[in-house]
Structure formats: structure tokens, C-alpha cells
Amino acid sequence: MKVLVVDDERDIQTLFEQRFRKEIRSGEMSFVFAFSGEEALTYLNAHEQEAVLILSDINMPGMSGLELLEHIKAKYHKPPPVVMMITAYGDEENFNLAKKLGADDFLTKPVDFTLLKEKLKPIQ
Amino acid sequence: MIIQPILALIIFQQLRKFLQTKEQLPYWDKVFKIGSGIAVVIMFFYSVAKNIQFILPLVSDALLFGAAWLVYTKNELNRAKSNLYAYVPVIIIYSISDIVRLISSSFHNEWGTYFETAKLFGIIWLAAMFIINNRQRKALEKERLKAEQIEKESRITAKIKEQLEVQVKERTAEITKQKEALEHTLEELKSAQALLVQSEKMASLGELTAGIAHEIQNPLNFVNNFSEVSAELIDEMNDAIAKGDNEEVKAIAGDLKQNLDKINHHGKRADAIVKGMLQHSRSSSGTKEPTDINALCDEYMRLSYHGLRAKDKSFNATLHSNFDSSMDTINIIAQDVGRVILNLLTNAFYAVKDKQRLLNATPNAPAYAPTVAISTKKQNGSCIITVTDNGNGIPQQVLDKIFQPFFTTKPTGEGTGLGLSLSYDIIKAHGGELNVETMEGEGASFIIKLPV
């Protein structure tokens, strides 16, 4: 399963690579990282259908995670990939807006990787 | 001739009147009344007793002389001396004439013309004196009236002066009272101003809080997860040691070291954010410290952007930063200048957001990319910080007022109107300048110039 992680924090790559080191080593999962919404869209345009799951931060300079979500769900990829939103705000409003825009799930920072792995199991 | 008793009568009555004997000299009043009575009796005898007529002029003369003598010798009557001057010639001429006639009637008749001329002269003298006296009296009366008038006026003036003094006292009391009231109001205003400055600080702190919440979650995310994953790595390392796989142990140890570095880095980052927040809420310590202006701008740009995004999720803007890497640290009160930068950025975001809102409400509006830029530059020994937005700009009629306290274009309750005013004061206090360049519809640039 290919996962696209979108976040403006560069250390997120090291974190994911360590957290999923077993899955990566066994070849169960592979990760691609984009550090802005724009970068993520460029990747998706170039590698259609590759990413099954997209994990995106909401608050990023430039295109926000919610805008990216809107783009993906409205204009790209049939069938659209699973999109999970990650944000620092665990508030109702963001949650509802993300849901409305078609987000499949919602995670808050700091990310609970045990929870994330459980959420990923049924998709695999 | 009946003229002497008439004259005597007139003199007595005049003396009584002039000396006001009735009230002031009752004794002399009686004497003058008797004199008057004698004059009347003489007149009576003139008309009835023809046989004693020759003696009557002499009696009359004696009466007149008596009156004159009294006036000239008695101290209490001396005042009336001048009244008699007019009568003196007449009295003397008549007396001489009468005495001469008594001694030698023929001589009197011989020089009759001269006597008559002298008498006429005496009468004319009397009349002239009378007229002069009268005129003088009138003039004196006029003077007296004038003096009275002046006195009356001065009395009125004094009265007015008194009234004025009372009024002045009242007014002074009133003014003092007003002054005290104003001083009191000023005190109240001062404390209200202090409160407002504090509330402006708190308002910008509120704007920051949301940004801080986001900013602090990111480092926390790394601290939590890197420490957890490190614990897992240690388990794996123990397994590798048991297996004797030295390569794996070394690789894991390398990862662990890297993770510890990251935990340290992000812990410090969280620490800096919290410190920044505390610094912002604390009142100015007033000490200037060497500050990395690029780092300060970067920090506040992130905070203000995330703060705005936290409030309005639908909003987005492009951020440009262009920092001059040759910039040295400059001596400033970092939290104060930080507040200025935050304020300018918040305003810039507000401006682009407002333009977007307006364009969204307009059909067929041109595409718009809200953009806010911050840049630093070293220029002629000054540090220039520029905050630019591509909002709607500032209208000319508003431009003069933007640095005035309490001036705001925001809806009531949204802005204190103190942001730019405080910013201006802070930059001035640093010996710098805060200027604005704007083009309506195109955007605005706020330029901070600080001495290095």
C-alpha cells in the first residue's frame, strides 16, 4: 500500500519511516512525502492511482490541507483515494468541514501511531 | 424813600436762609426775626406817620449797620460775610445821604444830584453783584450737581466692582471645581488608557494563542512520537545484541542518537514558543537586547498566520519571506518590536482576507491570490523591515488617521484602534520610523526603519 504523507514539517518523514520501519522493511507499505499541498497535487498528477491513502496536515502555508482534500475529492482520481486529515486542532469545526469535504477520517496531533495503524488495517 | 427797610428785610431773610438759623442757630434766628419785624414796623410807619418820617431812614440805616456789624463781628455769623458785600455800598451811601440831610438839608439839596448818582451807583452795584452772585451760585450748583453725579457714579462703580468681585469669586470657585473635575477625568482617562493598552495586548495575545496552539502541537508531536519510537528501537537493539548482530546495533544506535537530537530540538522549539507567548503578555521590561531580526520576523509570521487560520479555516494566503542574511543582530526590545511586526502582519492578513471576501461577493470577479510578504534589508546603516499585502490598500482620506489612537476601520468590537498607534510609539521609542506606502486597490506596505 502506498501512502502519501503531506505536511510542512520535514521531520515528519523521519518519524513515519521509523514508526513504520517494520512495514516498510517487509514491503507491506511504502511512503511518499510532500511538504506542501501544491507538491502533493504535483505528485498525484504525475502518479495517478498510485497512492491508496493520503495523510494530510490541515494547516500549511499556501494551499491548506482542506483545499487539497477538496481538489482530490472533487477533481482527481476515480475512485478517489482514502484521505485522512491530520491537524493540530481537534475541534468540531475542522472535523465537520473535513468530513463535509469528503475526508475519510480525522486524526489530531500529536499523532497516536497505534491508533493510526489500527485505522489502516481495514484499508489494507 | 422806603428802600432801606426793604433791604433790611431782604438781608435778614437772606441771612436766616443762608445760615439755616432755624435749625442750627435758634438764638440768631430769633434776633433776625426781630430785625425783620423792626423793618416791617418801619415800613408801616412810612405809610402812616408822616410826622416822624425824617427819623425813619436813620433807624433803617442803624438797623442795616446793626445787621452788618453782627455779621462781621460774631464768629458764628462770619460765614455770611460775602453775602453782604453787595449791600455795603448802598448801606453806606444811603446812611451818608441821610446823615448829611439831617445836618444840613440845604447842602443835601445842593449836592442832591451827586447823592442820587451815588445811590444809583450803589443800586447798580447791588444789582450787578446780585447777578454775579446768582451766576456764581448757579455755577456752583452746577459743580455741586456734577460732583454729586460723579459721586453717584463712583458709588455705582464701587457697587458694580463689589458685584464683580463676588462674581469673580463665584467663577473662580466654579473654575476650580471644573479644574478638579477635569483632573479627575484625566486620571480616569489615564487609567482607562492603561486598561485599553492592556486589552490591546490581550487582544493580540488572543490572536496569538490559536497560532501558538498549532505551533506547540507540532513539536509535541515529534517529542512524543520520537521518544516512543526510541523505546521500541531499544527493544530491537537488545534483540540485535542477543543475536550478536553488531551492524544492526550500530544502525539502531545511530537512529537513537538522531531521535534524541530531534526530541531535544523540538523540545527547545516548544520552549521558545511558550517563552515568546509569555514575553508578549508581560509588560515591557524596557531593556534592549541584541536580537536576530530575521528570526523574530519568521517567528511572528508563523504565529500570526496560524492564528488567523485557526480562526477562519477557509482562509488561505500565500506567504513570502525574503530575509537579508547579511543582517547583524540589532539592539531592540524584542517583545515590543515583535508586537509591532505581529500587528502589521495581522493587519495585512485582515486586508487580504477582506479583499477576498469582497471579491467572493462580486460575480465574475478576477482571480485573486491573497499574498502577504515580509522582508528585511540592511540599508545605509539602518534595518528595514517591510510588511506588504495585496489587499485593497488604504484610502487617501483614511491615511492621515491610521496612526491616531482609537482610529479603526474594523467593525465595532473587532479592533481597539490602538494597534498602529502603539506600533508607531514603539518604533519611535527605538529611534526609528514607521511609514506606509499604499495604492488604492493594489495593496499596502508598512516600512519599519530601525537604527542598527
PDB file of C-alpha atoms in Angstrom, chain B residues 164-419:
ATOM      1  CA  LEU B 164     -17.899  91.815  40.044  1.00  0.00           C
ATOM      2  CA  GLU B 165     -15.682  90.673  42.866  1.00  0.00           C
ATOM      3  CA  VAL B 166     -18.432  88.403  44.098  1.00  0.00           C
ATOM      4  CA  GLN B 167     -18.925  87.120  40.575  1.00  0.00           C
ATOM      5  CA  VAL B 168     -15.195  86.616  40.108  1.00  0.00           C
ATOM      6  CA  LYS B 169     -15.104  84.686  43.353  1.00  0.00           C
ATOM      7  CA  GLU B 170     -18.027  82.561  42.226  1.00  0.00           C
ATOM      8  CA  ARG B 171     -16.471  81.978  38.822  1.00  0.00           C
ATOM      9  CA  THR B 172     -13.097  81.180  40.347  1.00  0.00           C
ATOM     10  CA  ALA B 173     -14.755  78.651  42.613  1.00  0.00           C
ATOM     11  CA  GLU B 174     -16.613  77.246  39.625  1.00  0.00           C
ATOM     12  CA  ILE B 175     -13.443  77.067  37.520  1.00  0.00           C
ATOM     13  CA  THR B 176     -11.524  75.464  40.369  1.00  0.00           C
ATOM     14  CA  LYS B 177     -14.294  72.922  40.660  1.00  0.00           C
ATOM     15  CA  GLN B 178     -14.208  72.290  36.920  1.00  0.00           C
ATOM     16  CA  LYS B 179     -10.436  72.053  37.025  1.00  0.00           C
ATOM     17  CA  GLU B 180     -10.654  69.451  39.743  1.00  0.00           C
ATOM     18  CA  ALA B 181     -13.323  67.581  37.813  1.00  0.00           C
ATOM     19  CA  LEU B 182     -11.135  67.679  34.700  1.00  0.00           C
ATOM     20  CA  GLU B 183      -8.125  66.476  36.618  1.00  0.00           C
ATOM     21  CA  HIS B 184     -10.228  63.657  37.943  1.00  0.00           C
ATOM     22  CA  THR B 185     -11.422  62.845  34.424  1.00  0.00           C
ATOM     23  CA  LEU B 186      -7.857  62.947  33.178  1.00  0.00           C
ATOM     24  CA  GLU B 187      -6.856  60.475  35.856  1.00  0.00           C
ATOM     25  CA  GLU B 188      -9.742  58.239  34.842  1.00  0.00           C
ATOM     26  CA  LEU B 189      -8.766  58.562  31.190  1.00  0.00           C
ATOM     27  CA  LYS B 190      -5.191  57.671  32.007  1.00  0.00           C
ATOM     28  CA  SER B 191      -6.225  54.527  33.813  1.00  0.00           C
ATOM     29  CA  ALA B 192      -8.707  53.745  31.025  1.00  0.00           C
ATOM     30  CA  GLN B 193      -5.900  54.183  28.521  1.00  0.00           C
ATOM     31  CA  ALA B 194      -3.674  51.852  30.510  1.00  0.00           C
ATOM     32  CA  LEU B 195      -6.525  49.346  30.525  1.00  0.00           C
ATOM     33  CA  LEU B 196      -7.002  49.746  26.783  1.00  0.00           C
ATOM     34  CA  VAL B 197      -3.314  49.281  26.115  1.00  0.00           C
ATOM     35  CA  GLN B 198      -3.515  46.139  28.217  1.00  0.00           C
ATOM     36  CA  SER B 199      -6.640  44.975  26.387  1.00  0.00           C
ATOM     37  CA  GLU B 200      -4.937  45.622  23.047  1.00  0.00           C
ATOM     38  CA  LYS B 201      -2.084  43.456  24.279  1.00  0.00           C
ATOM     39  CA  MET B 202      -4.544  40.804  25.370  1.00  0.00           C
ATOM     40  CA  ALA B 203      -6.399  41.018  22.047  1.00  0.00           C
ATOM     41  CA  SER B 204      -3.191  40.415  20.134  1.00  0.00           C
ATOM     42  CA  LEU B 205      -2.381  37.676  22.633  1.00  0.00           C
ATOM     43  CA  GLY B 206      -5.739  36.088  21.759  1.00  0.00           C
ATOM     44  CA  GLU B 207      -4.776  36.222  18.127  1.00  0.00           C
ATOM     45  CA  LEU B 208      -1.523  34.569  19.059  1.00  0.00           C
ATOM     46  CA  THR B 209      -2.983  31.853  21.245  1.00  0.00           C
ATOM     47  CA  ALA B 210      -4.522  29.940  18.372  1.00  0.00           C
ATOM     48  CA  GLY B 211      -1.277  30.211  16.439  1.00  0.00           C
ATOM     49  CA  ILE B 212       0.635  29.056  19.458  1.00  0.00           C
ATOM     50  CA  ALA B 213      -1.677  26.083  19.969  1.00  0.00           C
ATOM     51  CA  HIS B 214      -0.874  24.927  16.455  1.00  0.00           C
ATOM     52  CA  GLU B 215       2.787  25.736  16.753  1.00  0.00           C
ATOM     53  CA  ILE B 216       3.163  23.869  20.001  1.00  0.00           C
ATOM     54  CA  GLN B 217       1.357  20.740  18.790  1.00  0.00           C
ATOM     55  CA  ASN B 218       3.896  20.197  16.036  1.00  0.00           C
ATOM     56  CA  PRO B 219       6.976  19.971  18.270  1.00  0.00           C
ATOM     57  CA  LEU B 220       4.934  17.983  20.826  1.00  0.00           C
ATOM     58  CA  ASN B 221       4.009  15.535  18.095  1.00  0.00           C
ATOM     59  CA  PHE B 222       7.686  14.911  17.448  1.00  0.00           C
ATOM     60  CA  VAL B 223       8.730  14.800  21.102  1.00  0.00           C
ATOM     61  CA  ASN B 224       6.034  12.249  21.956  1.00  0.00           C
ATOM     62  CA  ASN B 225       6.495  10.073  18.906  1.00  0.00           C
ATOM     63  CA  PHE B 226      10.272  10.128  18.683  1.00  0.00           C
ATOM     64  CA  SER B 227      10.538   9.159  22.353  1.00  0.00           C
ATOM     65  CA  GLU B 228       8.013   6.336  21.916  1.00  0.00           C
ATOM     66  CA  VAL B 229       9.659   5.046  18.807  1.00  0.00           C
ATOM     67  CA  SER B 230      13.047   5.254  20.530  1.00  0.00           C
ATOM     68  CA  ALA B 231      11.796   2.939  23.285  1.00  0.00           C
ATOM     69  CA  GLU B 232      10.771   0.460  20.597  1.00  0.00           C
ATOM     70  CA  LEU B 233      14.193   0.845  18.978  1.00  0.00           C
ATOM     71  CA  ILE B 234      15.919  -0.029  22.244  1.00  0.00           C
ATOM     72  CA  ASP B 235      13.912  -3.272  22.409  1.00  0.00           C
ATOM     73  CA  GLU B 236      15.023  -4.030  18.866  1.00  0.00           C
ATOM     74  CA  MET B 237      18.612  -3.157  19.784  1.00  0.00           C
ATOM     75  CA  ASN B 238      18.520  -5.599  22.715  1.00  0.00           C
ATOM     76  CA  ASP B 239      17.284  -8.294  20.332  1.00  0.00           C
ATOM     77  CA  ALA B 240      20.131  -7.467  17.932  1.00  0.00           C
ATOM     78  CA  ILE B 241      22.673  -7.610  20.789  1.00  0.00           C
ATOM     79  CA  ALA B 242      21.313 -11.032  21.798  1.00  0.00           C
ATOM     80  CA  LYS B 243      21.711 -12.166  18.174  1.00  0.00           C
ATOM     81  CA  GLY B 244      25.181 -10.623  18.073  1.00  0.00           C
ATOM     82  CA  ASP B 245      24.240  -8.520  15.020  1.00  0.00           C
ATOM     83  CA  ASN B 246      26.660  -5.668  15.549  1.00  0.00           C
ATOM     84  CA  GLU B 247      25.783  -3.906  12.293  1.00  0.00           C
ATOM     85  CA  GLU B 248      22.118  -3.688  13.286  1.00  0.00           C
ATOM     86  CA  VAL B 249      23.058  -2.480  16.780  1.00  0.00           C
ATOM     87  CA  LYS B 250      25.168   0.268  15.279  1.00  0.00           C
ATOM     88  CA  ALA B 251      22.398   1.312  12.867  1.00  0.00           C
ATOM     89  CA  ILE B 252      19.820   1.429  15.664  1.00  0.00           C
ATOM     90  CA  ALA B 253      22.196   3.380  17.900  1.00  0.00           C
ATOM     91  CA  GLY B 254      22.617   5.907  15.070  1.00  0.00           C
ATOM     92  CA  ASP B 255      18.833   6.242  14.755  1.00  0.00           C
ATOM     93  CA  LEU B 256      18.500   6.651  18.505  1.00  0.00           C
ATOM     94  CA  LYS B 257      21.064   9.424  18.560  1.00  0.00           C
ATOM     95  CA  GLN B 258      19.252  11.179  15.718  1.00  0.00           C
ATOM     96  CA  ASN B 259      15.929  10.786  17.555  1.00  0.00           C
ATOM     97  CA  LEU B 260      17.348  12.228  20.749  1.00  0.00           C
ATOM     98  CA  ASP B 261      18.620  15.197  18.780  1.00  0.00           C
ATOM     99  CA  LYS B 262      15.180  15.671  17.292  1.00  0.00           C
ATOM    100  CA  ILE B 263      13.485  15.395  20.684  1.00  0.00           C
ATOM    101  CA  ASN B 264      15.890  17.977  22.014  1.00  0.00           C
ATOM    102  CA  HIS B 265      15.350  20.248  19.032  1.00  0.00           C
ATOM    103  CA  HIS B 266      11.566  20.126  19.199  1.00  0.00           C
ATOM    104  CA  GLY B 267      11.565  20.463  22.984  1.00  0.00           C
ATOM    105  CA  LYS B 268      13.541  23.654  22.616  1.00  0.00           C
ATOM    106  CA  ARG B 269      11.177  24.790  19.914  1.00  0.00           C
ATOM    107  CA  ALA B 270       8.183  24.348  22.235  1.00  0.00           C
ATOM    108  CA  ASP B 271      10.092  26.126  24.955  1.00  0.00           C
ATOM    109  CA  ALA B 272      10.782  29.084  22.661  1.00  0.00           C
ATOM    110  CA  ILE B 273       7.120  29.298  21.694  1.00  0.00           C
ATOM    111  CA  VAL B 274       5.955  29.352  25.296  1.00  0.00           C
ATOM    112  CA  LYS B 275       8.622  31.892  26.195  1.00  0.00           C
ATOM    113  CA  GLY B 276       7.549  34.064  23.290  1.00  0.00           C
ATOM    114  CA  MET B 277       3.960  33.963  24.458  1.00  0.00           C
ATOM    115  CA  LEU B 278       4.928  34.880  27.993  1.00  0.00           C
ATOM    116  CA  GLN B 279       7.111  37.655  26.725  1.00  0.00           C
ATOM    117  CA  HIS B 280       4.265  39.012  24.676  1.00  0.00           C
ATOM    118  CA  SER B 281       1.851  39.144  27.583  1.00  0.00           C
ATOM    119  CA  ARG B 282       4.367  40.531  30.022  1.00  0.00           C
ATOM    120  CA  SER B 283       4.695  44.276  30.197  1.00  0.00           C
ATOM    121  CA  SER B 284       7.762  45.699  28.581  1.00  0.00           C
ATOM    122  CA  SER B 285      10.885  45.312  30.643  1.00  0.00           C
ATOM    123  CA  GLY B 286      12.374  48.118  28.603  1.00  0.00           C
ATOM    124  CA  THR B 287      15.770  46.517  28.178  1.00  0.00           C
ATOM    125  CA  LYS B 288      17.254  46.372  24.731  1.00  0.00           C
ATOM    126  CA  GLU B 289      18.999  43.196  23.795  1.00  0.00           C
ATOM    127  CA  PRO B 290      20.847  42.095  20.658  1.00  0.00           C
ATOM    128  CA  THR B 291      18.154  40.374  18.600  1.00  0.00           C
ATOM    129  CA  ASP B 292      18.178  38.324  15.412  1.00  0.00           C
ATOM    130  CA  ILE B 293      15.618  40.333  13.487  1.00  0.00           C
ATOM    131  CA  ASN B 294      15.169  37.664  10.784  1.00  0.00           C
ATOM    132  CA  ALA B 295      14.286  35.014  13.376  1.00  0.00           C
ATOM    133  CA  LEU B 296      11.912  37.447  15.080  1.00  0.00           C
ATOM    134  CA  CYS B 297      10.116  38.185  11.798  1.00  0.00           C
ATOM    135  CA  ASP B 298       9.917  34.493  10.914  1.00  0.00           C
ATOM    136  CA  GLU B 299       8.520  33.577  14.324  1.00  0.00           C
ATOM    137  CA  TYR B 300       5.795  36.197  14.272  1.00  0.00           C
ATOM    138  CA  MET B 301       4.919  35.480  10.648  1.00  0.00           C
ATOM    139  CA  ARG B 302       4.183  31.863  11.524  1.00  0.00           C
ATOM    140  CA  LEU B 303       2.298  32.786  14.670  1.00  0.00           C
ATOM    141  CA  SER B 304       0.100  35.379  13.020  1.00  0.00           C
ATOM    142  CA  TYR B 305      -0.646  33.185  10.020  1.00  0.00           C
ATOM    143  CA  HIS B 306      -1.640  30.183  12.089  1.00  0.00           C
ATOM    144  CA  GLY B 307      -3.546  32.408  14.460  1.00  0.00           C
ATOM    145  CA  LEU B 308      -5.652  33.651  11.582  1.00  0.00           C
ATOM    146  CA  ARG B 309      -6.063  30.224  10.098  1.00  0.00           C
ATOM    147  CA  ALA B 310      -7.188  28.903  13.441  1.00  0.00           C
ATOM    148  CA  LYS B 311      -9.975  31.457  13.474  1.00  0.00           C
ATOM    149  CA  ASP B 312     -11.009  31.024   9.879  1.00  0.00           C
ATOM    150  CA  LYS B 313     -10.271  27.660   8.333  1.00  0.00           C
ATOM    151  CA  SER B 314     -11.496  28.615   4.909  1.00  0.00           C
ATOM    152  CA  PHE B 315      -8.922  31.381   4.636  1.00  0.00           C
ATOM    153  CA  ASN B 316      -5.631  30.881   2.939  1.00  0.00           C
ATOM    154  CA  ALA B 317      -2.888  33.147   1.736  1.00  0.00           C
ATOM    155  CA  THR B 318       0.469  32.902   0.083  1.00  0.00           C
ATOM    156  CA  LEU B 319       3.315  33.899   2.377  1.00  0.00           C
ATOM    157  CA  HIS B 320       6.538  35.290   1.054  1.00  0.00           C
ATOM    158  CA  SER B 321       9.535  35.964   3.188  1.00  0.00           C
ATOM    159  CA  ASN B 322      12.761  37.482   1.991  1.00  0.00           C
ATOM    160  CA  PHE B 323      15.310  37.884   4.733  1.00  0.00           C
ATOM    161  CA  ASP B 324      18.641  39.625   4.266  1.00  0.00           C
ATOM    162  CA  SER B 325      21.186  37.074   5.504  1.00  0.00           C
ATOM    163  CA  SER B 326      23.810  39.776   5.968  1.00  0.00           C
ATOM    164  CA  MET B 327      21.682  41.328   8.725  1.00  0.00           C
ATOM    165  CA  ASP B 328      23.534  41.567  12.044  1.00  0.00           C
ATOM    166  CA  THR B 329      21.759  41.346  15.342  1.00  0.00           C
ATOM    167  CA  ILE B 330      20.314  44.691  16.338  1.00  0.00           C
ATOM    168  CA  ASN B 331      19.725  46.171  19.755  1.00  0.00           C
ATOM    169  CA  ILE B 332      15.974  46.290  20.364  1.00  0.00           C
ATOM    170  CA  ILE B 333      13.326  45.444  22.919  1.00  0.00           C
ATOM    171  CA  ALA B 334      12.416  42.220  21.119  1.00  0.00           C
ATOM    172  CA  GLN B 335       8.929  41.751  22.558  1.00  0.00           C
ATOM    173  CA  ASP B 336       7.950  45.318  21.653  1.00  0.00           C
ATOM    174  CA  VAL B 337       9.218  45.157  18.078  1.00  0.00           C
ATOM    175  CA  GLY B 338       7.731  41.664  17.838  1.00  0.00           C
ATOM    176  CA  ARG B 339       4.390  43.156  18.803  1.00  0.00           C
ATOM    177  CA  VAL B 340       4.734  45.719  16.008  1.00  0.00           C
ATOM    178  CA  ILE B 341       5.571  43.036  13.436  1.00  0.00           C
ATOM    179  CA  LEU B 342       2.681  40.900  14.650  1.00  0.00           C
ATOM    180  CA  ASN B 343       0.340  43.868  14.431  1.00  0.00           C
ATOM    181  CA  LEU B 344       1.434  44.754  10.890  1.00  0.00           C
ATOM    182  CA  LEU B 345       1.092  41.129   9.782  1.00  0.00           C
ATOM    183  CA  THR B 346      -2.325  40.777  11.404  1.00  0.00           C
ATOM    184  CA  ASN B 347      -3.430  43.936   9.585  1.00  0.00           C
ATOM    185  CA  ALA B 348      -2.004  42.612   6.307  1.00  0.00           C
ATOM    186  CA  PHE B 349      -3.868  39.326   6.675  1.00  0.00           C
ATOM    187  CA  TYR B 350      -7.016  41.208   7.575  1.00  0.00           C
ATOM    188  CA  ALA B 351      -6.626  43.321   4.421  1.00  0.00           C
ATOM    189  CA  VAL B 352      -6.193  40.403   2.022  1.00  0.00           C
ATOM    190  CA  LYS B 353      -8.987  38.498   3.722  1.00  0.00           C
ATOM    191  CA  ASP B 354     -11.268  41.475   3.385  1.00  0.00           C
ATOM    192  CA  LYS B 355     -10.447  41.834  -0.317  1.00  0.00           C
ATOM    193  CA  GLN B 356     -11.120  38.157  -0.896  1.00  0.00           C
ATOM    194  CA  ARG B 357     -14.437  38.430   0.908  1.00  0.00           C
ATOM    195  CA  LEU B 358     -15.440  41.377  -1.280  1.00  0.00           C
ATOM    196  CA  LEU B 359     -14.367  39.627  -4.473  1.00  0.00           C
ATOM    197  CA  ASN B 360     -16.220  36.460  -3.496  1.00  0.00           C
ATOM    198  CA  ALA B 361     -19.366  38.532  -3.200  1.00  0.00           C
ATOM    199  CA  THR B 362     -18.838  40.029  -6.673  1.00  0.00           C
ATOM    200  CA  PRO B 363     -19.920  37.980  -9.702  1.00  0.00           C
ATOM    201  CA  ASN B 364     -17.275  37.496 -12.413  1.00  0.00           C
ATOM    202  CA  ALA B 365     -14.564  38.840 -10.138  1.00  0.00           C
ATOM    203  CA  PRO B 366     -10.995  38.387 -11.397  1.00  0.00           C
ATOM    204  CA  ALA B 367      -8.914  35.610  -9.836  1.00  0.00           C
ATOM    205  CA  TYR B 368      -7.237  36.772  -6.667  1.00  0.00           C
ATOM    206  CA  ALA B 369      -4.358  35.237  -4.746  1.00  0.00           C
ATOM    207  CA  PRO B 370      -4.124  36.768  -1.270  1.00  0.00           C
ATOM    208  CA  THR B 371      -0.444  37.397  -0.651  1.00  0.00           C
ATOM    209  CA  VAL B 372       1.419  38.723   2.360  1.00  0.00           C
ATOM    210  CA  ALA B 373       5.152  39.295   2.281  1.00  0.00           C
ATOM    211  CA  ILE B 374       7.710  40.190   4.899  1.00  0.00           C
ATOM    212  CA  SER B 375      11.251  41.180   4.146  1.00  0.00           C
ATOM    213  CA  THR B 376      14.312  42.526   5.930  1.00  0.00           C
ATOM    214  CA  LYS B 377      17.083  44.572   4.425  1.00  0.00           C
ATOM    215  CA  LYS B 378      20.242  46.301   5.550  1.00  0.00           C
ATOM    216  CA  GLN B 379      20.362  49.771   4.094  1.00  0.00           C
ATOM    217  CA  ASN B 380      22.696  52.688   4.859  1.00  0.00           C
ATOM    218  CA  GLY B 381      23.236  51.632   8.445  1.00  0.00           C
ATOM    219  CA  SER B 382      19.544  51.007   9.018  1.00  0.00           C
ATOM    220  CA  CYS B 383      17.467  47.879   9.288  1.00  0.00           C
ATOM    221  CA  ILE B 384      14.411  47.970   7.053  1.00  0.00           C
ATOM    222  CA  ILE B 385      11.529  45.600   7.748  1.00  0.00           C
ATOM    223  CA  THR B 386       8.747  45.689   5.198  1.00  0.00           C
ATOM    224  CA  VAL B 387       5.334  44.065   5.520  1.00  0.00           C
ATOM    225  CA  THR B 388       3.418  44.085   2.249  1.00  0.00           C
ATOM    226  CA  ASP B 389      -0.047  42.882   1.328  1.00  0.00           C
ATOM    227  CA  ASN B 390      -2.011  42.893  -1.920  1.00  0.00           C
ATOM    228  CA  GLY B 391      -5.285  43.881  -0.271  1.00  0.00           C
ATOM    229  CA  ASN B 392      -7.386  46.875  -1.159  1.00  0.00           C
ATOM    230  CA  GLY B 393      -4.893  49.454   0.090  1.00  0.00           C
ATOM    231  CA  ILE B 394      -5.660  52.402   2.319  1.00  0.00           C
ATOM    232  CA  PRO B 395      -7.931  55.187   1.012  1.00  0.00           C
ATOM    233  CA  GLN B 396      -6.333  58.632   0.975  1.00  0.00           C
ATOM    234  CA  GLN B 397      -8.861  60.118   3.404  1.00  0.00           C
ATOM    235  CA  VAL B 398      -8.023  57.446   5.978  1.00  0.00           C
ATOM    236  CA  LEU B 399      -4.268  57.546   5.501  1.00  0.00           C
ATOM    237  CA  ASP B 400      -3.690  60.556   7.762  1.00  0.00           C
ATOM    238  CA  LYS B 401      -5.515  58.947  10.632  1.00  0.00           C
ATOM    239  CA  ILE B 402      -4.194  55.408  10.721  1.00  0.00           C
ATOM    240  CA  PHE B 403      -1.580  56.137  13.382  1.00  0.00           C
ATOM    241  CA  GLN B 404      -4.044  58.016  15.589  1.00  0.00           C
ATOM    242  CA  PRO B 405      -5.098  56.242  18.771  1.00  0.00           C
ATOM    243  CA  PHE B 406      -8.552  54.622  18.625  1.00  0.00           C
ATOM    244  CA  PHE B 407      -8.832  55.014  14.879  1.00  0.00           C
ATOM    245  CA  THR B 408     -10.066  51.804  13.310  1.00  0.00           C
ATOM    246  CA  THR B 409     -11.832  50.792  10.120  1.00  0.00           C
ATOM    247  CA  LYS B 410     -12.837  47.479  11.619  1.00  0.00           C
ATOM    248  CA  PRO B 411     -16.427  46.941  12.764  1.00  0.00           C
ATOM    249  CA  THR B 412     -17.123  47.913  16.379  1.00  0.00           C
ATOM    250  CA  GLY B 413     -15.694  45.433  18.839  1.00  0.00           C
ATOM    251  CA  GLU B 414     -13.216  43.933  16.397  1.00  0.00           C
ATOM    252  CA  GLY B 415     -10.381  46.381  16.814  1.00  0.00           C
ATOM    253  CA  THR B 416      -9.261  48.619  19.644  1.00  0.00           C
ATOM    254  CA  GLY B 417      -7.820  51.145  17.208  1.00  0.00           C
ATOM    255  CA  LEU B 418      -4.615  51.083  19.201  1.00  0.00           C
ATOM    256  CA  GLY B 419      -2.554  48.626  17.184  1.00  0.00           C
TER     257      GLY B 419
END
